Tab-separated table of C-alpha atoms in Angstrom:
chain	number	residue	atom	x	y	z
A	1	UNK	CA	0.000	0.000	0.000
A	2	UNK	CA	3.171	2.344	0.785
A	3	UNK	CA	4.431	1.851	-2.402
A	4	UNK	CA	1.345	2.553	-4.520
A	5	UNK	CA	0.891	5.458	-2.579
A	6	UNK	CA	4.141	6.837	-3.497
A	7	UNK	CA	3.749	5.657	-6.943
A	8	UNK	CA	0.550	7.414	-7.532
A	9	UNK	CA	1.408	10.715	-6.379
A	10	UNK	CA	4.755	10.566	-8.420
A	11	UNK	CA	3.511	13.620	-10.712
A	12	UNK	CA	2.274	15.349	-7.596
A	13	UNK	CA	5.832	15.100	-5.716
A	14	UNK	CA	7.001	16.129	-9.124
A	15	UNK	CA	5.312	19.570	-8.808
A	16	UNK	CA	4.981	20.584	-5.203
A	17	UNK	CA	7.483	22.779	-4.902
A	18	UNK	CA	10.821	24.242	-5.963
A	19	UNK	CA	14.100	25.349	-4.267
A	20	UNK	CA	15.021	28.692	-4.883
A	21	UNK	CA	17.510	30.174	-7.827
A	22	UNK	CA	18.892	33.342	-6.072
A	23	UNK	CA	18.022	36.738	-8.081
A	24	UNK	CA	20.502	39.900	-8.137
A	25	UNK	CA	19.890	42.557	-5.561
A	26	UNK	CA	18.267	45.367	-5.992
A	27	UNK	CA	16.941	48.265	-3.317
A	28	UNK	CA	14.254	46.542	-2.288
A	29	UNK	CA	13.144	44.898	0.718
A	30	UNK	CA	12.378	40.829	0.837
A	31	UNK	CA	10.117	39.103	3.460
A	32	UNK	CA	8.945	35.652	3.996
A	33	UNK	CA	5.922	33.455	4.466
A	34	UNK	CA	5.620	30.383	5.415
A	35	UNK	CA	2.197	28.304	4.822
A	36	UNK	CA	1.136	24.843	4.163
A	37	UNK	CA	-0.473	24.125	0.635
A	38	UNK	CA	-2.831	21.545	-0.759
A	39	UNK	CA	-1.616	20.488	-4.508
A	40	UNK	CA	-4.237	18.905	-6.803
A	41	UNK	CA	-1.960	16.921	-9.840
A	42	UNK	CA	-3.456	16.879	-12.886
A	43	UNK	CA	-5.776	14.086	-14.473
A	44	UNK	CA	-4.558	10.506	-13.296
A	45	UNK	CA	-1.601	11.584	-11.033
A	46	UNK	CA	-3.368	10.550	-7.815
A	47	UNK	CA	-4.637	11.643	-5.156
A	48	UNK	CA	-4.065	15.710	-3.513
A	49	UNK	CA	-1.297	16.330	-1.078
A	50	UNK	CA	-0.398	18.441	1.401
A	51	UNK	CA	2.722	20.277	2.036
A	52	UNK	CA	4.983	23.357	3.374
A	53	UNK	CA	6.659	25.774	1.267
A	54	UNK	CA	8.039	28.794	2.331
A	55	UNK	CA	8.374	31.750	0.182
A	56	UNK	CA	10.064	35.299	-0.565
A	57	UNK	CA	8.216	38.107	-2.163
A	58	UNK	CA	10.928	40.861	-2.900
A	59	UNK	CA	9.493	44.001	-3.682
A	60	UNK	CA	10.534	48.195	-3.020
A	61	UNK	CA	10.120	49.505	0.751
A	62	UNK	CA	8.821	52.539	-0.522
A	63	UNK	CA	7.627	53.953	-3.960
A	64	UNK	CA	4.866	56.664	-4.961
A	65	UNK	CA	1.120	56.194	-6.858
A	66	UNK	CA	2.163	56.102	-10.673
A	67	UNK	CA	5.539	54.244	-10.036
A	68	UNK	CA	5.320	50.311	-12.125
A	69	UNK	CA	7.448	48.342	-9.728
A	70	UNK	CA	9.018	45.136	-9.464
A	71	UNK	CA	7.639	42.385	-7.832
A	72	UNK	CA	9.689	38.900	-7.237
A	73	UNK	CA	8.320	35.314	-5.447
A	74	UNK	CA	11.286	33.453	-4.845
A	75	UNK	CA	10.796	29.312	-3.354
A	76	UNK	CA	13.017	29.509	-0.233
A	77	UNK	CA	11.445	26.050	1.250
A	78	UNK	CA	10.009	23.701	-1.488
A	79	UNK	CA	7.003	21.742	-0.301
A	80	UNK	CA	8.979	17.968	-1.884
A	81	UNK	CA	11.696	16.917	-3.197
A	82	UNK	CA	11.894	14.991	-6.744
A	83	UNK	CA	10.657	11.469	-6.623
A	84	UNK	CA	12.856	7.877	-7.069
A	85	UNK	CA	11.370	7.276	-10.183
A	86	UNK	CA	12.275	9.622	-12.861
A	87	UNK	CA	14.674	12.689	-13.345
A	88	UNK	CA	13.452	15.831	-14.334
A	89	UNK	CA	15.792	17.428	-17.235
A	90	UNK	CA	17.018	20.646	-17.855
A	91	UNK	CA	14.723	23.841	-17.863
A	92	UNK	CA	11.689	21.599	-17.358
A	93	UNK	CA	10.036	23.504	-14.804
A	94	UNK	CA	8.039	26.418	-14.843
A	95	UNK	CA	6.040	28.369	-12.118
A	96	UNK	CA	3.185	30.447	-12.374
A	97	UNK	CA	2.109	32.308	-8.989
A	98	UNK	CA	-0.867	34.796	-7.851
A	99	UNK	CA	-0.058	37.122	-5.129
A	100	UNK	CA	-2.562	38.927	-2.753
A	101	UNK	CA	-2.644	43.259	-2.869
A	102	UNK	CA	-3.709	44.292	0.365
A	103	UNK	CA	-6.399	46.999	0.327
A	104	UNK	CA	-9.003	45.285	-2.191
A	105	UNK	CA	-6.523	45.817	-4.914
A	106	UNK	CA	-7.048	41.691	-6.041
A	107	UNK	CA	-4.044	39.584	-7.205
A	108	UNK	CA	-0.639	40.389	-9.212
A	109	UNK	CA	0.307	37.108	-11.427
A	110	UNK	CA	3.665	36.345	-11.677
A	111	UNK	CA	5.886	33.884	-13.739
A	112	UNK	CA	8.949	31.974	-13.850
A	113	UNK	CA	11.110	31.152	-16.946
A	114	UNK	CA	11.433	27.307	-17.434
A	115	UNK	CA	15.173	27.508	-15.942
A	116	UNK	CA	16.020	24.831	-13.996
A	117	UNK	CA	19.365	22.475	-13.662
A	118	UNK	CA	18.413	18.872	-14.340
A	119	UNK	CA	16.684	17.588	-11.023
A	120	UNK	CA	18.008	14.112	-10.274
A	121	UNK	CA	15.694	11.208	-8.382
A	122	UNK	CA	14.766	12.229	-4.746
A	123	UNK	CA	16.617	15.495	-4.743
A	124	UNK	CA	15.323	18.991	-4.152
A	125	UNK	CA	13.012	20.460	-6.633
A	126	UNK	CA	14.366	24.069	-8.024
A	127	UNK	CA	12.059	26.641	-9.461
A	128	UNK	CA	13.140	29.807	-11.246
A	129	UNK	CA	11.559	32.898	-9.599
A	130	UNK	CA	8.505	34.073	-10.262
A	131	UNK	CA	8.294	38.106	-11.445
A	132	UNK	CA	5.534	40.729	-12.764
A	133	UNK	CA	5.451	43.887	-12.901
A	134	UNK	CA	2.496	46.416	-10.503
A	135	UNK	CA	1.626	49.655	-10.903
A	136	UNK	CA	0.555	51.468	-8.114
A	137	UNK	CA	-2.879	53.818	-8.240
A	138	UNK	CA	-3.018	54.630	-4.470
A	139	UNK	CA	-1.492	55.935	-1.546
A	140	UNK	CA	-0.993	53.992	1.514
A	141	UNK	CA	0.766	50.813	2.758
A	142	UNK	CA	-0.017	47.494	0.369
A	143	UNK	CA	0.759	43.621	1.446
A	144	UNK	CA	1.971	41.302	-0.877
A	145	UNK	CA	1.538	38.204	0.275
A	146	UNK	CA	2.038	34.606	-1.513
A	147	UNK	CA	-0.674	32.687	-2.394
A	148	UNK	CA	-1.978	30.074	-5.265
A	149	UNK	CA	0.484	28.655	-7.584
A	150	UNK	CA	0.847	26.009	-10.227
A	151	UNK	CA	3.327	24.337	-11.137
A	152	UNK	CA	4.343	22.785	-15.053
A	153	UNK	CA	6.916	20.334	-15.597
A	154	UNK	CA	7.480	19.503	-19.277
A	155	UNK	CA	8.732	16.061	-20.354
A	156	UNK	CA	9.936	14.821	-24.077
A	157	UNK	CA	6.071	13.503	-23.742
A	158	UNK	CA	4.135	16.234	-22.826
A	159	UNK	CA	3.628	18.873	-20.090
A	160	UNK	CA	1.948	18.417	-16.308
A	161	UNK	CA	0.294	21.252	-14.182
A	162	UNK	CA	-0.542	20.768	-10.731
A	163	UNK	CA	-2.211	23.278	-8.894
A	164	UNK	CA	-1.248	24.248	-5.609
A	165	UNK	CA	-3.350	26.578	-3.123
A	166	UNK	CA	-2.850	27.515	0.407
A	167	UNK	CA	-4.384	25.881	3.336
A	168	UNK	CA	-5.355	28.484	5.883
A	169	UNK	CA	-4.363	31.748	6.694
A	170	UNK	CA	-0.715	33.343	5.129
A	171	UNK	CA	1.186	35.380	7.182
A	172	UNK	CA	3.408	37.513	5.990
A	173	UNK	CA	4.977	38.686	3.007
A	174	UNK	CA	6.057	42.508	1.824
A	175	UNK	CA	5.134	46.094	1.981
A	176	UNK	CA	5.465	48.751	-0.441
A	177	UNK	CA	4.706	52.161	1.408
A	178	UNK	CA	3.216	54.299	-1.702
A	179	UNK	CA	3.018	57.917	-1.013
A	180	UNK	CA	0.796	60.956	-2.900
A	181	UNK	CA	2.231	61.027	-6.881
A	182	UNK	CA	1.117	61.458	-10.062
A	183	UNK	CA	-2.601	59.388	-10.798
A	184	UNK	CA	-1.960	56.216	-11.909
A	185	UNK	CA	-3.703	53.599	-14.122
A	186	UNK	CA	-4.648	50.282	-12.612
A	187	UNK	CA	-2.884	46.840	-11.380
A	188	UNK	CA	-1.097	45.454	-13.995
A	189	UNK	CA	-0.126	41.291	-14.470
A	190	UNK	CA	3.117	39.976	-14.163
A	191	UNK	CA	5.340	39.507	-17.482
A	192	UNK	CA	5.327	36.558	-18.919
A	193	UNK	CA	8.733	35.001	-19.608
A	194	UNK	CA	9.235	31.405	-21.047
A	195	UNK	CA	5.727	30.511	-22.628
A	196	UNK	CA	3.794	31.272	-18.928
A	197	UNK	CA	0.746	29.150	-18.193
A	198	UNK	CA	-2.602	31.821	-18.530
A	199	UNK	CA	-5.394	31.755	-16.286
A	200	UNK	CA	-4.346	29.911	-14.621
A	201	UNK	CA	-4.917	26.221	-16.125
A	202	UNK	CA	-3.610	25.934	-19.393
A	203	UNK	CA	0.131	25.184	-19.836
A	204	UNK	CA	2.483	25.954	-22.739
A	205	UNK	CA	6.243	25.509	-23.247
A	206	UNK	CA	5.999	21.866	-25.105
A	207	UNK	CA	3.116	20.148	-24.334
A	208	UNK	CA	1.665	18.551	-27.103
A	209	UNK	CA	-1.503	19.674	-28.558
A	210	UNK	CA	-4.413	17.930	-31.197
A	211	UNK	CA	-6.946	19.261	-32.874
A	212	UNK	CA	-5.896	21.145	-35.988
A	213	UNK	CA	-6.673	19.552	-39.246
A	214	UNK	CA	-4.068	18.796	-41.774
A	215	UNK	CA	-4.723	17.257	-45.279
A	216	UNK	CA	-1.703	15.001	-46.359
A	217	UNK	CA	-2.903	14.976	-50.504
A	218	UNK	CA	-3.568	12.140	-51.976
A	219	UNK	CA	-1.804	10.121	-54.494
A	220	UNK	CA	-3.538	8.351	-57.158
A	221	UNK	CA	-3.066	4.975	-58.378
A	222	UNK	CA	-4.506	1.121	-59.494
A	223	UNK	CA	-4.021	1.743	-63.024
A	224	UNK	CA	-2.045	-0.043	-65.312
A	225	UNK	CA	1.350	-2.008	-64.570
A	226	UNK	CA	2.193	0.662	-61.165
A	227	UNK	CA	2.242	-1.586	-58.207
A	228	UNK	CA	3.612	0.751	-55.815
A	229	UNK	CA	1.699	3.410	-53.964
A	230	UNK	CA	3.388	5.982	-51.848
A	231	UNK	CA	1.243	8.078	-49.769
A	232	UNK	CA	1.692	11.380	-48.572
A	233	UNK	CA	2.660	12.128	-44.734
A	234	UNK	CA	-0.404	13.826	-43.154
A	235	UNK	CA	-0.526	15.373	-38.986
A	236	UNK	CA	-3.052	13.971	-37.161
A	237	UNK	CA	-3.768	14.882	-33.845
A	238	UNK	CA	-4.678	11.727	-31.489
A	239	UNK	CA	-7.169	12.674	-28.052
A	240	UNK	CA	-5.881	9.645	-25.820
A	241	UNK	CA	-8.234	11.321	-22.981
A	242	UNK	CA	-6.489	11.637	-19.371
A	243	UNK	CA	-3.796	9.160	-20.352
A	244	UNK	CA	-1.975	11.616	-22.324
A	245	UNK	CA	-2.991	15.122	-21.116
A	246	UNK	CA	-3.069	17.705	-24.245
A	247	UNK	CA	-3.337	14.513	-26.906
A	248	UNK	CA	-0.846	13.326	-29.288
A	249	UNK	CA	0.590	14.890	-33.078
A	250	UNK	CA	2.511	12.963	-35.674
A	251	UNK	CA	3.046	12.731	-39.586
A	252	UNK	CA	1.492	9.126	-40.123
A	253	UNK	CA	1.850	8.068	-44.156
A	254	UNK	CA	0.016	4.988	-45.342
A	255	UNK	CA	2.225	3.461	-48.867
A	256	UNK	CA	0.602	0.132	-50.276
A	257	UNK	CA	1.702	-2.314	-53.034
A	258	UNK	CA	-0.705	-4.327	-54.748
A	259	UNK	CA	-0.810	-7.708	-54.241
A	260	UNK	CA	-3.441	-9.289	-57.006
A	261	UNK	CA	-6.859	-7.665	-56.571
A	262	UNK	CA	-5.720	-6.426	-53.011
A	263	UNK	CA	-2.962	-4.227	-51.460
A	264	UNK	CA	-0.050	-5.108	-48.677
A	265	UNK	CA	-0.770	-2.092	-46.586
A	266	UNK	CA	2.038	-0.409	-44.587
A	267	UNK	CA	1.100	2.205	-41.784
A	268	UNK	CA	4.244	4.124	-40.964
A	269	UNK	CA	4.885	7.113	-38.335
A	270	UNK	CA	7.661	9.648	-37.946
A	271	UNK	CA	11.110	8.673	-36.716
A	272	UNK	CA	11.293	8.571	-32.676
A	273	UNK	CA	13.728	10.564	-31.210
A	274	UNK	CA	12.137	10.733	-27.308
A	275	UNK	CA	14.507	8.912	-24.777
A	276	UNK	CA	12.895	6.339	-22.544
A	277	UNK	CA	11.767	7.765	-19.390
A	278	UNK	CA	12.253	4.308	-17.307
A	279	UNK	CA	13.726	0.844	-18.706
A	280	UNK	CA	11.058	-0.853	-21.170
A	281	UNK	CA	11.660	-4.445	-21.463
A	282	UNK	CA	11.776	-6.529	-25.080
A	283	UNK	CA	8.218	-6.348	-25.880
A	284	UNK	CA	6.930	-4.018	-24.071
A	285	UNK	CA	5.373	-1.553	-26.642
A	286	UNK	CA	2.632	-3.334	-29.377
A	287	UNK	CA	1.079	-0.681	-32.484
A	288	UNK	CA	-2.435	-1.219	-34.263
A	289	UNK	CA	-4.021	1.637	-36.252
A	290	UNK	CA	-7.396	1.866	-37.523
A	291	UNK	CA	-6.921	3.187	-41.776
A	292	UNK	CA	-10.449	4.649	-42.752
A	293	UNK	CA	-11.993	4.338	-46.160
A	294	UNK	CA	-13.519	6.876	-47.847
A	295	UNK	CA	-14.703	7.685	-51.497
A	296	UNK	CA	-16.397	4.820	-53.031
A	297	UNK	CA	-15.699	2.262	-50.222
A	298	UNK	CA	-16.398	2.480	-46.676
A	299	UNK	CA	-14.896	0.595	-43.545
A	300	UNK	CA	-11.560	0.529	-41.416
A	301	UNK	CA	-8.730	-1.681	-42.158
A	302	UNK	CA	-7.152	-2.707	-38.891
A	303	UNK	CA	-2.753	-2.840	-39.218
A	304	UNK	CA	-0.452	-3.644	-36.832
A	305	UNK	CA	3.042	-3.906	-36.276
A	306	UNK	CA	5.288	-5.953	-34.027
A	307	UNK	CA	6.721	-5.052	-30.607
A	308	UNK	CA	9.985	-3.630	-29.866
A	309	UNK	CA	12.202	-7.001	-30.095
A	310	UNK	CA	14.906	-5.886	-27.682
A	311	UNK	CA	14.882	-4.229	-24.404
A	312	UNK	CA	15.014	-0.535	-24.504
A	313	UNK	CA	17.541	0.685	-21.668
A	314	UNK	CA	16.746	3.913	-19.324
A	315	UNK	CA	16.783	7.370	-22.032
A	316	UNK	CA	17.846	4.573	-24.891
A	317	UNK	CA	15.832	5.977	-28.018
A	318	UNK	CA	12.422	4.292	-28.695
A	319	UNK	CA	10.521	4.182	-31.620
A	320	UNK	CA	6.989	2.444	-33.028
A	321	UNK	CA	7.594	-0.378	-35.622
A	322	UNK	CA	5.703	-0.213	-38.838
A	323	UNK	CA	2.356	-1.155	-39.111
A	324	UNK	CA	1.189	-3.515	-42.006
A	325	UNK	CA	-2.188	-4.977	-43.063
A	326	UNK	CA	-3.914	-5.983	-46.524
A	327	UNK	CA	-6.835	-4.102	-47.630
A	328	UNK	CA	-9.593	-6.077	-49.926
A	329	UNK	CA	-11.382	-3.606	-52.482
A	330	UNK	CA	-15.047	-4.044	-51.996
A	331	UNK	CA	-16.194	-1.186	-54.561
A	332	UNK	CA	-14.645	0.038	-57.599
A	333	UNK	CA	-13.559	3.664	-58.017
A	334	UNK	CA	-11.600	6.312	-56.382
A	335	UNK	CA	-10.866	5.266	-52.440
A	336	UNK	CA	-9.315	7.501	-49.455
A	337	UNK	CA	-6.959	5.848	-47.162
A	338	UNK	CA	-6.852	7.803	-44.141
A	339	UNK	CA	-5.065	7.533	-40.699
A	340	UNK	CA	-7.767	6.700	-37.935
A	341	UNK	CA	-7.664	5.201	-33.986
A	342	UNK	CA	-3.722	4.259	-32.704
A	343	UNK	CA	-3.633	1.742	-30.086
A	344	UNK	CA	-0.811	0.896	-28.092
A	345	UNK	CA	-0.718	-2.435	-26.053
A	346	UNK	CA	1.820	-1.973	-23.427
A	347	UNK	CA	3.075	-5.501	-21.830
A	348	UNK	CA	5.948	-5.311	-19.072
A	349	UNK	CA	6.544	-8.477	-18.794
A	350	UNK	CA	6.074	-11.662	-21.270
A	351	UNK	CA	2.631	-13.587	-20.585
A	352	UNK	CA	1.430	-11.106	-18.539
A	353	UNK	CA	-2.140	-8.974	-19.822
A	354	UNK	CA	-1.387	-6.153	-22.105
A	355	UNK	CA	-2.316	-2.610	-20.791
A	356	UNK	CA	-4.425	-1.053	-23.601
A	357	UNK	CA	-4.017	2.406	-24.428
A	358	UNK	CA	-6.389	3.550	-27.091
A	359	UNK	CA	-6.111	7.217	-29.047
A	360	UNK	CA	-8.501	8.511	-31.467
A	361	UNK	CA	-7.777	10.624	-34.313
A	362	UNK	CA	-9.681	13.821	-33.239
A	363	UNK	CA	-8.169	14.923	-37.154
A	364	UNK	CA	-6.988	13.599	-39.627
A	365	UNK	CA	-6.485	13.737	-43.393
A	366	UNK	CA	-6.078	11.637	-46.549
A	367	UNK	CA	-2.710	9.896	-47.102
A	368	UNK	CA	-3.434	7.827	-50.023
A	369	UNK	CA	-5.758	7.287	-52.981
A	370	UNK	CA	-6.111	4.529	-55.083
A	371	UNK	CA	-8.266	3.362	-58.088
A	372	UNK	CA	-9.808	0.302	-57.288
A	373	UNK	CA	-11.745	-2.790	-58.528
A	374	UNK	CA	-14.115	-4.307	-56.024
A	375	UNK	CA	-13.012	-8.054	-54.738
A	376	UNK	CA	-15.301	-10.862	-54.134
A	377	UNK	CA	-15.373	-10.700	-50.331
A	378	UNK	CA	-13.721	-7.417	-50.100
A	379	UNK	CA	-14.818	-5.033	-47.472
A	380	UNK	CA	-17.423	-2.156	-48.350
A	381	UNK	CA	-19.805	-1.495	-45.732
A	382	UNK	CA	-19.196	0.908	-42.668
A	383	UNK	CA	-18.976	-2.123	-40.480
A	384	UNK	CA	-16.363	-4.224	-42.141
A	385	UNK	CA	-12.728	-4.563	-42.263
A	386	UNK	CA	-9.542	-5.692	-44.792
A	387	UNK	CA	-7.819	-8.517	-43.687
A	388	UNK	CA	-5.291	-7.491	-41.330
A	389	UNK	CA	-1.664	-9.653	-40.642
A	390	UNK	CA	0.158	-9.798	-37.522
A	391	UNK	CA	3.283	-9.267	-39.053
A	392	UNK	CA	5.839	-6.231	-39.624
A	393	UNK	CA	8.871	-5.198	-39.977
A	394	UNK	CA	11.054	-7.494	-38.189
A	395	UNK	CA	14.133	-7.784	-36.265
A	396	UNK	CA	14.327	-4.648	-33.381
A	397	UNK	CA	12.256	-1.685	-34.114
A	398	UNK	CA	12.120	-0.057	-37.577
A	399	UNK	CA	13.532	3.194	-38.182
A	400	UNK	CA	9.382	3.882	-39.071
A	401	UNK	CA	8.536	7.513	-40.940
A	402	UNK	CA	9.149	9.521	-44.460
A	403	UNK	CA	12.269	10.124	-45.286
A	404	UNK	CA	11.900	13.960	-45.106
A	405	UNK	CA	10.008	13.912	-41.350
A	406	UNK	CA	13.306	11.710	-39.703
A	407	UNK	CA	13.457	15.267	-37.497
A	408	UNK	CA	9.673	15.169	-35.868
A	409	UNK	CA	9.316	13.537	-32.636
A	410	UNK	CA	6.255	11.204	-32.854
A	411	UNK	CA	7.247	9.254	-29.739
A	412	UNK	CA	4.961	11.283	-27.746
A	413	UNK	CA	2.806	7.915	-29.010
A	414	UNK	CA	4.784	6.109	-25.775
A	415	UNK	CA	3.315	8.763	-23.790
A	416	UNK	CA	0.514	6.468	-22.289
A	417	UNK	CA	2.535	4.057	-21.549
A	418	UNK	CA	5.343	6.491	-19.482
A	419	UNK	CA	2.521	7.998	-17.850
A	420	UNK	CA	1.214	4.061	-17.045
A	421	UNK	CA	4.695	3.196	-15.201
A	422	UNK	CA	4.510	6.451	-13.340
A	423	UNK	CA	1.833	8.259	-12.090
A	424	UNK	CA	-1.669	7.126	-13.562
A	425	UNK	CA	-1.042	3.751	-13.720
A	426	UNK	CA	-4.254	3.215	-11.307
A	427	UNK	CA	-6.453	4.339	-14.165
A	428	UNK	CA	-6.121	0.895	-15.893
A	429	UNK	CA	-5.264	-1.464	-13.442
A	430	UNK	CA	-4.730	-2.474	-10.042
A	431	UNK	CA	-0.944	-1.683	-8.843
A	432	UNK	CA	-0.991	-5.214	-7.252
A	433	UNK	CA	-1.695	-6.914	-11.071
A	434	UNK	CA	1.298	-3.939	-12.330
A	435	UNK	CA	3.909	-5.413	-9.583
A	436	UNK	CA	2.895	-9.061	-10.101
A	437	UNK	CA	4.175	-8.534	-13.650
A	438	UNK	CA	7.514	-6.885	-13.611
């Protein structure tokens, strides 16, 4: 039970907290608060924790209404250190913080660049400070004091937020006295350095996004003696729900050769180039795509390609074989071939249940097109499918992808399955059945 517990909240320990860079001086004045936070991880990262952070605000002793001044939250205490289970890298983590104006004045946001040294297993989190920029439109003594932050840590497989917020009162914190001056505008936000996360929720600086449609073209063949098709390389964005927060892109291309009345199908993605987050053993990682049909036939033909043949070592490079299948005209004309649902069976040891991982295309585009000639028994209907063959490329994993996209990491695919040996493994299945197999 100790050790799913710690599992779990690996992506919360991640993100609790940060120790602090130290900033130039400047003539200012710097005070601390201390105050215990409840952070919430994102989808699938377990359960909210509790912690103690202590933290700076820096800001001028004294200024006058119409001055813009600067404002600095710098992590002293961080509520955790980093986890056992994975290293963060280099400039992976950025803060985003909210800080209370006394006197009804509301809340000054300021952000951290994503500056960080690498953050090795169980060691002390670092976060850049946090600074914005407020302009003062009264007289009077204002309190700065620390409150809500969140937290983004960005991995070769996408980015995690979790949000942290304070438990109870916060003491302390700075004062700017602001005498009589020139009439000033209103509060201004904090600058954003570093692609800042906005509003408060929604994180940039490399997280992978869907949802933007990209046509690949479409190449036309089936008539006379040409027996090789090449498709075109097409994005398509894959929703993978909470598995993969912010979804999955990748050129996929779909080539076929035709075999008789039929065509071998293969179903290739871009070149990885992502580093293995933990140790994957021989077999671990299993692709299957879904190719739609469009035009004058209809239906899915189901590929699949064979798992990684040797083990993949901790950061060793990883990459998705290619996927092959046969599709079976059942209508003759002009047919789409079109990337559609990935799945990725992840297995951690041999004979034990595979761990499914299913991603839909939420868009996609046509890859291929081919002149056909229907087939007895071919597919055509929105129900059926083409023949599909459990074999790939063989022999370790295929260097899979065009030629001209070798440079586009698609091996945010393995992002289900990193987040699966880390933090959200408890979506799927029991940690007891997860030990029992490695």
């Amino acid at each position: 039970m100790k050790t799913q517990r710690r599992v779990s909240a690996a992506v919360v320990a991640l993100l609790l907290g940060g120790a602090g860079i130290a900033i130039s001086a400047s003539p200012a004045v710097a005070a601390e608060a201390t105050y215990k936070v409840k952070c919430v991880p994102p989808a699938g990262g377990g359960d909210p924790v509790e912690g103690e952070t202590t933290a700076k605000i820096t800001a001028p002793a004294a200024a006058k209404v119409g001055d813009e001044v600067d404002v600095v939250w710098e992590t002293v205490k961080p509520a955790s250190n980093n986890t056992d289970l994975m290293d963060i890298p280099k400039d992976a983590v950025q803060p985003t913080g909210w800080i209370t104006l006394g006197g009804g004045m509301g809340e000054l946001k300021v952000v951290g660049e994503k500056k960080n040294p690498p953050i090795p297993k169980k060691a002390p989190m670092v976060m850049s400070p946090m600074k914005g920029k407020l302009k003062l439109t009264k007289a009077g003594k204002i309190t700065l004091t620390p409150g809500k932050y969140d937290v983004a840590v960005t991995f070769s497989f996408g980015t995690f937020v979790t949000k942290c917020a304070p438990v109870g009162e916060v003491k302390g914190g700075a004062t700017i006295d602001v005498s009589a001056g020139s009439s000033g505008g209103t509060t201004s936000g904090g600058t954003t350095t570093g692609g800042a996360t906005t509003g408060g929720s929604t994180t940039t600086g490399g997280s992978t996004t869907g949802g933007s449609t990209t046509s690949g073209g479409s190449t036309t063949g089936g008539g006379g003696g040409q027996t090789d098709f090449p498709g075109k390389p097409v994005e398509v964005s894959f929703d993978c729900g909470p598995v993969v927060p912010g979804g999955i892109k990748t050129p996929v291309t779909i080539n076929a050769k035709k075999n008789g009345g039929s065509y071998d199908l293969t179903v290739k993605t871009a070149k990885g180039a992502m580093a293995a987050p933990v140790p994957l053993p021989a077999g671990a990682l299993k692709p299957s795509m879904d190719v739609k049909l469009g035009g004058a036939d209809s239906g899915t033909v189901k590929v699949s390609g064979p798992a990684n043949a040797e083990a993949i070592p901790d950061k060793g490079p990883v990459s998705l074989s290619d996927m092959t299948g046969t599709y079976k005209p059942g209508k003759t004309g002009k047919v789409t071939l079109s990337p559609d649902q990935l799945t990725i069976d992840v297995t951690m040891a041999a004979g034990s249940p595979p761990i499914n991982v299913p991603c839909k295309a939420a868009s996609s585009g046509v890859s291929l097109e081919l002149d056909t000639t229907a087939q007895p028994g071919g597919s055509g209907s929105s129900t059926s499918t083409g023949t599909s063959t459990g074999t790939g490329t063989s022999g370790g994993l295929a260097e899979t992808g065009a030629e001209d996209e070798g440079g586009i990491q698609a091996l945010a695919l393995v992002a289900g399955t990193v987040i699966l040996l880390g933090g959200a493994v408890f979506t799927f299945t029991p940690w007891r059945r997860l030990r029992g197999t490695r």
